[in-house]
PDB file of C-alpha atoms in Angstrom:
ATOM      1  CA  MET R 113     -17.132  42.217  41.521  1.00 62.00           C
ATOM      2  CA  SER R 114     -15.780  38.767  40.677  1.00 94.00           C
ATOM      3  CA  LEU R 115     -12.086  38.475  39.875  1.00 98.00           C
ATOM      4  CA  LEU R 116     -10.130  35.638  38.334  1.00 98.00           C
ATOM      5  CA  ILE R 117      -6.555  35.928  39.594  1.00 98.00           C
ATOM      6  CA  PRO R 118      -3.660  34.427  37.639  1.00 98.00           C
ATOM      7  CA  LEU R 119      -0.634  35.412  39.752  1.00 98.00           C
ATOM      8  CA  TYR R 120       2.321  33.920  37.918  1.00 98.00           C
ATOM      9  CA  VAL R 121       5.140  34.855  40.254  1.00 98.00           C
ATOM     10  CA  HIS R 122       6.802  32.627  42.850  1.00 98.00           C
ATOM     11  CA  PRO R 123       5.677  33.289  46.430  1.00 98.00           C
ATOM     12  CA  ALA R 124       9.327  33.589  47.505  1.00 97.00           C
ATOM     13  CA  GLU R 125       9.959  36.208  44.832  1.00 97.00           C
ATOM     14  CA  ASP R 126       7.024  38.448  45.758  1.00 97.00           C
ATOM     15  CA  PRO R 127       5.632  37.357  49.134  1.00 97.00           C
ATOM     16  CA  GLY R 128       3.863  40.696  49.542  1.00 97.00           C
ATOM     17  CA  ALA R 129       1.656  40.091  46.510  1.00 98.00           C
ATOM     18  CA  TRP R 130       0.688  36.649  47.779  1.00 98.00           C
ATOM     19  CA  HIS R 131      -0.047  38.024  51.243  1.00 98.00           C
ATOM     20  CA  ARG R 132      -2.329  40.692  49.769  1.00 97.00           C
ATOM     21  CA  LEU R 133      -4.045  38.031  47.670  1.00 98.00           C
ATOM     22  CA  ILE R 134      -4.635  35.820  50.698  1.00 98.00           C
ATOM     23  CA  THR R 135      -6.125  38.690  52.706  1.00 97.00           C
ATOM     24  CA  ALA R 136      -8.473  39.539  49.804  1.00 97.00           C
ATOM     25  CA  ALA R 137      -9.349  35.951  48.892  1.00 96.00           C
ATOM     26  CA  ASP R 138     -13.037  36.478  49.574  1.00 93.00           C
ATOM     27  CA  ARG R 139     -13.208  38.951  46.671  1.00 93.00           C
ATOM     28  CA  THR R 140     -12.048  36.422  44.073  1.00 97.00           C
ATOM     29  CA  PHE R 141     -13.870  34.049  41.774  1.00 97.00           C
ATOM     30  CA  ALA R 142     -10.785  31.837  41.798  1.00 98.00           C
ATOM     31  CA  VAL R 143      -6.992  31.907  42.003  1.00 98.00           C
ATOM     32  CA  VAL R 144      -4.934  30.161  39.316  1.00 98.00           C
ATOM     33  CA  LEU R 145      -1.893  28.323  40.696  1.00 98.00           C
ATOM     34  CA  ASN R 146       0.975  28.010  38.226  1.00 98.00           C
ATOM     35  CA  PRO R 147       4.166  26.773  39.898  1.00 98.00           C
ATOM     36  CA  ALA R 148       6.036  25.760  36.715  1.00 97.00           C
ATOM     37  CA  SER R 149       3.870  26.388  33.627  1.00 97.00           C
ATOM     38  CA  GLY R 150       1.792  23.656  35.209  1.00 98.00           C
ATOM     39  CA  PRO R 151       2.260  21.683  38.447  1.00 98.00           C
ATOM     40  CA  GLY R 152       5.911  20.867  37.767  1.00 97.00           C
ATOM     41  CA  THR R 153       7.594  17.561  38.536  1.00 97.00           C
ATOM     42  CA  ALA R 154       7.422  17.758  42.337  1.00 98.00           C
ATOM     43  CA  PRO R 155       5.539  19.758  44.965  1.00 98.00           C
ATOM     44  CA  ASP R 156       6.889  23.265  45.587  1.00 98.00           C
ATOM     45  CA  PRO R 157       6.835  23.964  49.344  1.00 98.00           C
ATOM     46  CA  ALA R 158       6.245  27.702  48.830  1.00 98.00           C
ATOM     47  CA  PHE R 159       3.216  27.048  46.648  1.00 98.00           C
ATOM     48  CA  THR R 160       1.998  24.354  49.058  1.00 98.00           C
ATOM     49  CA  ALA R 161       2.021  26.920  51.869  1.00 98.00           C
ATOM     50  CA  ALA R 162       0.358  29.578  49.714  1.00 98.00           C
ATOM     51  CA  ALA R 163      -2.318  27.132  48.583  1.00 98.00           C
ATOM     52  CA  ARG R 164      -3.025  26.120  52.183  1.00 98.00           C
ATOM     53  CA  ALA R 165      -3.379  29.740  53.249  1.00 98.00           C
ATOM     54  CA  LEU R 166      -5.639  30.553  50.306  1.00 98.00           C
ATOM     55  CA  HIS R 167      -7.853  27.578  51.110  1.00 97.00           C
ATOM     56  CA  THR R 168      -8.089  28.666  54.722  1.00 98.00           C
ATOM     57  CA  ALA R 169      -9.076  32.148  53.527  1.00 98.00           C
ATOM     58  CA  GLY R 170     -11.873  30.643  51.446  1.00 97.00           C
ATOM     59  CA  ALA R 171     -10.397  30.902  47.949  1.00 97.00           C
ATOM     60  CA  ARG R 172     -11.226  28.534  45.119  1.00 98.00           C
ATOM     61  CA  LEU R 173      -7.978  27.201  43.597  1.00 98.00           C
ATOM     62  CA  LEU R 174      -7.495  26.238  39.962  1.00 98.00           C
ATOM     63  CA  GLY R 175      -4.435  24.419  38.688  1.00 98.00           C
ATOM     64  CA  TYR R 176      -2.894  25.852  35.529  1.00 98.00           C
ATOM     65  CA  VAL R 177      -2.699  23.333  32.675  1.00 98.00           C
ATOM     66  CA  ASP R 178      -1.513  24.122  29.147  1.00 98.00           C
ATOM     67  CA  THR R 179      -3.396  22.256  26.404  1.00 98.00           C
ATOM     68  CA  ASP R 180      -1.306  23.748  23.539  1.00 97.00           C
ATOM     69  CA  TYR R 181      -4.403  24.251  21.371  1.00 97.00           C
ATOM     70  CA  GLY R 182      -5.204  20.557  21.306  1.00 94.00           C
ATOM     71  CA  VAL R 183      -1.673  19.368  20.538  1.00 96.00           C
ATOM     72  CA  ARG R 184      -0.837  17.989  24.004  1.00 97.00           C
ATOM     73  CA  ASP R 185      -1.809  14.436  24.749  1.00 96.00           C
ATOM     74  CA  GLN R 186      -4.941  14.184  26.881  1.00 95.00           C
ATOM     75  CA  ALA R 187      -3.234  11.780  29.290  1.00 96.00           C
ATOM     76  CA  ASP R 188      -0.526  14.364  30.008  1.00 97.00           C
ATOM     77  CA  ILE R 189      -3.153  17.033  30.614  1.00 98.00           C
ATOM     78  CA  THR R 190      -5.142  14.914  33.050  1.00 97.00           C
ATOM     79  CA  GLU R 191      -1.931  13.935  34.838  1.00 98.00           C
ATOM     80  CA  ASP R 192      -1.216  17.634  35.369  1.00 98.00           C
ATOM     81  CA  VAL R 193      -4.714  18.045  36.801  1.00 98.00           C
ATOM     82  CA  ARG R 194      -4.127  15.137  39.192  1.00 98.00           C
ATOM     83  CA  ARG R 195      -0.789  16.534  40.338  1.00 98.00           C
ATOM     84  CA  HIS R 196      -2.337  19.894  41.110  1.00 98.00           C
ATOM     85  CA  GLN R 197      -5.019  18.137  43.137  1.00 98.00           C
ATOM     86  CA  ALA R 198      -2.598  15.901  45.025  1.00 98.00           C
ATOM     87  CA  TRP R 199       0.006  18.572  45.780  1.00 98.00           C
ATOM     88  CA  TYR R 200      -2.027  21.755  46.143  1.00 98.00           C
ATOM     89  CA  ARG R 201      -5.587  20.536  46.817  1.00 98.00           C
ATOM     90  CA  THR R 202      -6.930  22.462  43.849  1.00 98.00           C
ATOM     91  CA  ASP R 203     -10.679  22.664  43.373  1.00 98.00           C
ATOM     92  CA  GLY R 204     -10.512  22.632  39.595  1.00 98.00           C
ATOM     93  CA  CYS R 205      -8.381  23.537  36.620  1.00 98.00           C
ATOM     94  CA  PHE R 206      -7.594  26.443  34.326  1.00 98.00           C
ATOM     95  CA  LEU R 207      -7.148  24.929  30.867  1.00 98.00           C
ATOM     96  CA  ASP R 208      -5.030  27.406  28.950  1.00 98.00           C
ATOM     97  CA  ARG R 209      -4.624  27.749  25.176  1.00 98.00           C
ATOM     98  CA  VAL R 210      -7.647  25.643  24.292  1.00 98.00           C
ATOM     99  CA  THR R 211      -8.929  25.476  20.748  1.00 98.00           C
ATOM    100  CA  ALA R 212     -11.651  27.883  19.642  1.00 98.00           C
ATOM    101  CA  THR R 213     -12.851  26.326  16.369  1.00 97.00           C
ATOM    102  CA  ALA R 214     -15.917  24.195  15.778  1.00 97.00           C
ATOM    103  CA  HIS R 215     -13.566  21.491  14.508  1.00 97.00           C
ATOM    104  CA  GLY R 216     -11.814  21.312  17.885  1.00 97.00           C
ATOM    105  CA  LEU R 217     -15.013  21.244  19.927  1.00 97.00           C
ATOM    106  CA  PRO R 218     -15.477  17.424  20.198  1.00 97.00           C
ATOM    107  CA  ALA R 219     -11.934  16.917  21.495  1.00 97.00           C
ATOM    108  CA  CYS R 220     -12.342  19.757  23.992  1.00 98.00           C
ATOM    109  CA  ARG R 221     -15.617  18.240  25.162  1.00 98.00           C
ATOM    110  CA  ARG R 222     -13.854  14.913  25.811  1.00 97.00           C
ATOM    111  CA  LEU R 223     -11.078  16.703  27.665  1.00 97.00           C
ATOM    112  CA  VAL R 224     -13.484  18.543  29.961  1.00 98.00           C
ATOM    113  CA  ARG R 225     -15.329  15.312  30.713  1.00 97.00           C
ATOM    114  CA  GLU R 226     -12.064  13.615  31.598  1.00 97.00           C
ATOM    115  CA  THR R 227     -10.909  16.439  33.866  1.00 97.00           C
ATOM    116  CA  ARG R 228     -14.223  16.309  35.692  1.00 97.00           C
ATOM    117  CA  ARG R 229     -13.735  12.566  36.199  1.00 97.00           C
ATOM    118  CA  THR R 230     -10.485  13.338  38.006  1.00 96.00           C
ATOM    119  CA  GLY R 231     -12.493  15.419  40.483  1.00 96.00           C
ATOM    120  CA  ALA R 232     -12.147  18.906  39.010  1.00 98.00           C
ATOM    121  CA  ALA R 233     -15.274  20.639  40.304  1.00 98.00           C
ATOM    122  CA  THR R 234     -14.592  23.902  38.445  1.00 98.00           C
ATOM    123  CA  VAL R 235     -13.276  23.973  34.888  1.00 98.00           C
ATOM    124  CA  VAL R 236     -12.209  27.194  33.192  1.00 98.00           C
ATOM    125  CA  LEU R 237     -11.399  27.257  29.478  1.00 98.00           C
ATOM    126  CA  ASN R 238      -9.092  29.891  28.050  1.00 98.00           C
ATOM    127  CA  PRO R 239      -9.170  30.177  24.268  1.00 98.00           C
ATOM    128  CA  GLY R 240      -8.465  33.884  24.767  1.00 98.00           C
ATOM    129  CA  VAL R 241     -11.002  34.766  22.079  1.00 98.00           C
ATOM    130  CA  HIS R 242     -14.673  34.136  21.494  1.00 98.00           C
ATOM    131  CA  PRO R 243     -14.800  30.468  20.470  1.00 98.00           C
ATOM    132  CA  ALA R 244     -17.457  28.608  18.546  1.00 97.00           C
ATOM    133  CA  PRO R 245     -20.700  28.809  20.577  1.00 93.00           C
ATOM    134  CA  GLY R 246     -20.597  25.230  21.879  1.00 94.00           C
ATOM    135  CA  TYR R 247     -17.558  25.847  24.054  1.00 97.00           C
ATOM    136  CA  ALA R 248     -19.466  28.023  26.503  1.00 93.00           C
ATOM    137  CA  ARG R 249     -21.616  25.026  27.479  1.00 94.00           C
ATOM    138  CA  LEU R 250     -18.637  22.814  28.309  1.00 97.00           C
ATOM    139  CA  ALA R 251     -17.106  24.630  31.259  1.00 97.00           C
ATOM    140  CA  ASP R 252     -18.052  26.706  34.268  1.00 97.00           C
ATOM    141  CA  LEU R 253     -16.269  29.739  32.834  1.00 98.00           C
ATOM    142  CA  THR R 254     -14.782  30.623  29.440  1.00 98.00           C
ATOM    143  CA  VAL R 255     -12.198  33.356  28.907  1.00 98.00           C
ATOM    144  CA  THR R 256     -13.383  35.068  25.728  1.00 98.00           C
ATOM    145  CA  PHE R 257     -10.767  37.821  25.748  1.00 98.00           C
ATOM    146  CA  GLU R 258      -7.136  37.787  26.784  1.00 98.00           C
ATOM    147  CA  GLY R 259      -5.118  40.700  25.532  1.00 98.00           C
ATOM    148  CA  HIS R 260      -3.854  44.225  25.943  1.00 98.00           C
ATOM    149  CA  TRP R 261      -6.006  47.096  27.177  1.00 98.00           C
ATOM    150  CA  SER R 262      -5.386  49.026  23.953  1.00 98.00           C
ATOM    151  CA  THR R 263      -6.896  46.161  21.955  1.00 98.00           C
ATOM    152  CA  TYR R 264      -9.723  45.751  24.425  1.00 98.00           C
ATOM    153  CA  VAL R 265     -10.860  49.354  24.071  1.00 97.00           C
ATOM    154  CA  SER R 266     -10.344  49.640  20.314  1.00 97.00           C
ATOM    155  CA  ALA R 267     -10.968  46.283  18.668  1.00 96.00           C
ATOM    156  CA  PHE R 268     -13.192  44.177  20.947  1.00 97.00           C
ATOM    157  CA  THR R 269     -16.217  42.637  19.249  1.00 95.00           C
ATOM    158  CA  ARG R 270     -18.901  40.512  20.863  1.00 95.00           C
ATOM    159  CA  PRO R 271     -20.671  37.879  18.748  1.00 96.00           C
ATOM    160  CA  PRO R 272     -24.473  37.835  19.090  1.00 95.00           C
ATOM    161  CA  TRP R 273     -24.617  34.330  20.582  1.00 95.00           C
ATOM    162  CA  THR R 274     -22.937  35.515  23.792  1.00 96.00           C
ATOM    163  CA  ALA R 275     -25.987  37.597  24.677  1.00 93.00           C
ATOM    164  CA  ARG R 276     -27.957  34.370  25.101  1.00 93.00           C
ATOM    165  CA  GLN R 277     -25.573  33.115  27.790  1.00 94.00           C
ATOM    166  CA  PRO R 278     -25.423  34.218  31.450  1.00 96.00           C
ATOM    167  CA  PRO R 279     -22.633  36.754  32.099  1.00 97.00           C
ATOM    168  CA  ASP R 280     -21.215  34.554  34.851  1.00 96.00           C
ATOM    169  CA  ARG R 281     -20.112  32.093  32.163  1.00 97.00           C
ATOM    170  CA  PHE R 282     -17.626  34.587  30.674  1.00 98.00           C
ATOM    171  CA  CYS R 283     -14.356  36.178  31.750  1.00 98.00           C
ATOM    172  CA  HIS R 284     -12.140  38.870  30.227  1.00 98.00           C
ATOM    173  CA  LEU R 285      -8.432  38.929  31.136  1.00 98.00           C
ATOM    174  CA  VAL R 286      -6.951  42.303  30.238  1.00 98.00           C
ATOM    175  CA  TYR R 287      -3.342  43.336  30.774  1.00 98.00           C
ATOM    176  CA  GLY R 288      -1.514  46.620  30.299  1.00 98.00           C
ATOM    177  CA  VAL R 289      -4.327  48.523  32.018  1.00 98.00           C
ATOM    178  CA  PRO R 290      -3.196  51.904  33.419  1.00 98.00           C
ATOM    179  CA  GLU R 291      -3.704  51.665  37.166  1.00 97.00           C
ATOM    180  CA  ALA R 292      -6.091  54.617  37.230  1.00 98.00           C
ATOM    181  CA  LEU R 293      -8.273  52.845  34.661  1.00 98.00           C
ATOM    182  CA  VAL R 294      -8.579  49.501  36.458  1.00 98.00           C
ATOM    183  CA  PRO R 295     -12.071  50.419  37.778  1.00 97.00           C
ATOM    184  CA  LEU R 296     -13.080  51.276  34.206  1.00 98.00           C
ATOM    185  CA  ALA R 297     -11.755  47.913  32.994  1.00 98.00           C
ATOM    186  CA  VAL R 298     -13.948  46.119  35.544  1.00 97.00           C
ATOM    187  CA  ARG R 299     -17.025  48.112  34.512  1.00 97.00           C
ATOM    188  CA  THR R 300     -16.275  47.585  30.827  1.00 98.00           C
ATOM    189  CA  ALA R 301     -16.083  43.821  31.256  1.00 98.00           C
ATOM    190  CA  HIS R 302     -19.475  43.827  32.957  1.00 97.00           C
ATOM    191  CA  GLU R 303     -20.965  46.025  30.228  1.00 96.00           C
ATOM    192  CA  ARG R 304     -19.626  43.587  27.652  1.00 97.00           C
ATOM    193  CA  GLY R 305     -21.312  40.613  29.233  1.00 96.00           C
ATOM    194  CA  ALA R 306     -18.489  39.162  31.357  1.00 98.00           C
ATOM    195  CA  ALA R 307     -19.298  38.919  35.048  1.00 97.00           C
ATOM    196  CA  VAL R 308     -15.749  37.744  35.813  1.00 98.00           C
ATOM    197  CA  CYS R 309     -12.628  39.683  34.889  1.00 98.00           C
ATOM    198  CA  GLY R 310      -8.949  40.043  35.687  1.00 97.00           C
ATOM    199  CA  PRO R 311      -7.477  43.456  34.843  1.00 98.00           C
ATOM    200  CA  VAL R 312      -3.750  43.844  35.529  1.00 98.00           C
ATOM    201  CA  THR R 313      -1.256  46.611  34.917  1.00 98.00           C
ATOM    202  CA  GLY R 314       1.557  44.283  33.816  1.00 98.00           C
ATOM    203  CA  GLU R 315       2.978  44.020  30.317  1.00 98.00           C
ATOM    204  CA  PRO R 316       4.430  41.076  28.342  1.00 96.00           C
ATOM    205  CA  PRO R 317       6.329  38.813  28.526  1.00 96.00           C
ATOM    206  CA  ASN R 318       4.577  38.012  31.821  1.00 97.00           C
ATOM    207  CA  PRO R 319       1.797  40.500  32.514  1.00 98.00           C
ATOM    208  CA  TRP R 320       0.454  38.210  35.243  1.00 98.00           C
ATOM    209  CA  SER R 321       3.500  38.595  37.489  1.00 97.00           C
ATOM    210  CA  GLU R 322       1.799  41.369  39.483  1.00 95.00           C
ATOM    211  CA  LEU R 323      -1.382  41.344  41.514  1.00 97.00           C
ATOM    212  CA  THR R 324      -4.338  43.252  40.099  1.00 97.00           C
ATOM    213  CA  PRO R 325      -5.006  46.587  41.834  1.00 97.00           C
ATOM    214  CA  ALA R 326      -8.703  45.699  41.674  1.00 97.00           C
ATOM    215  CA  LEU R 327      -8.254  43.654  44.852  1.00 94.00           C
ATOM    216  CA  ALA R 328      -7.233  46.777  46.738  1.00 86.00           C
ATOM    217  CA  GLY R 329     -10.834  47.963  46.563  1.00 64.00           C
ATOM    218  CA  SER R 330     -10.293  50.846  44.153  1.00 43.00           C
ATOM    219  CA  SER R 331     -12.446  49.281  41.476  1.00 41.00           C
ATOM    220  CA  GLY R 332     -15.649  48.884  43.534  1.00 39.00           C
TER     221      GLY R 332
END
C-alpha cells in the first residue's frame, strides 16, 4: 500500500491527526504540506514542527502549490516551491490544478523543469483527471482522478494509454468514501492501475481536513 496524504488542517486545530500521521509515516508515499493554500507569507511554527517530526519519521514531504490551470505566473509558482523548501525542508512539490490538455503540455513541461532546478526531487502533478498522455512522462506521479467516491464507482473511465505506463506513476485521490469501504477504495485504485491512492471519508468543502483511515491499518 502506498498512500499520498494531503492533510489540509492546521496542526494546532487537530494535533491528534498529525500525531497519527507522524507515527504512520513509513506507510506513506508522501505527505502534502499546505499551511496557507501554499507556503504562506512566513513560516508557520506549528507546520515547521510537524514537518521536522515527519522528516525524522522518514516521510517524504511535498509542498502544496496551486498553478491555477496555467494562469499563475511561473515565477510565483517557483517562489512558492522555494519557500516550502526553505521553511519546511520539503523534498518536492505537489502542483495542484495543472492543465490536462495537449495545448497546455509545453508550458507544464517548462514548469516541471523549473521546479526541478529549484531542487524539487519529487514532482507530483494534479490535473484531477486523465490528462493528455504526455503529462505522465513529466512528473514522478500524476493524479488522474480526484473526486467523490460515488463518481469513482459509477463514472470512472481509464484511457488505453495508461495501461502502457507503470502503475507507480499514477494516483487516485477519492473523497467521501464510507469508512467501511476504505479498504475497497485502496483495492479499486490498484485494480485501475494506480499504485498510489488517498481515500478519505471527508466531504467538501474541504474533504482533506481529516486523516485517511487507511493509515490505521484497516485497508491492508
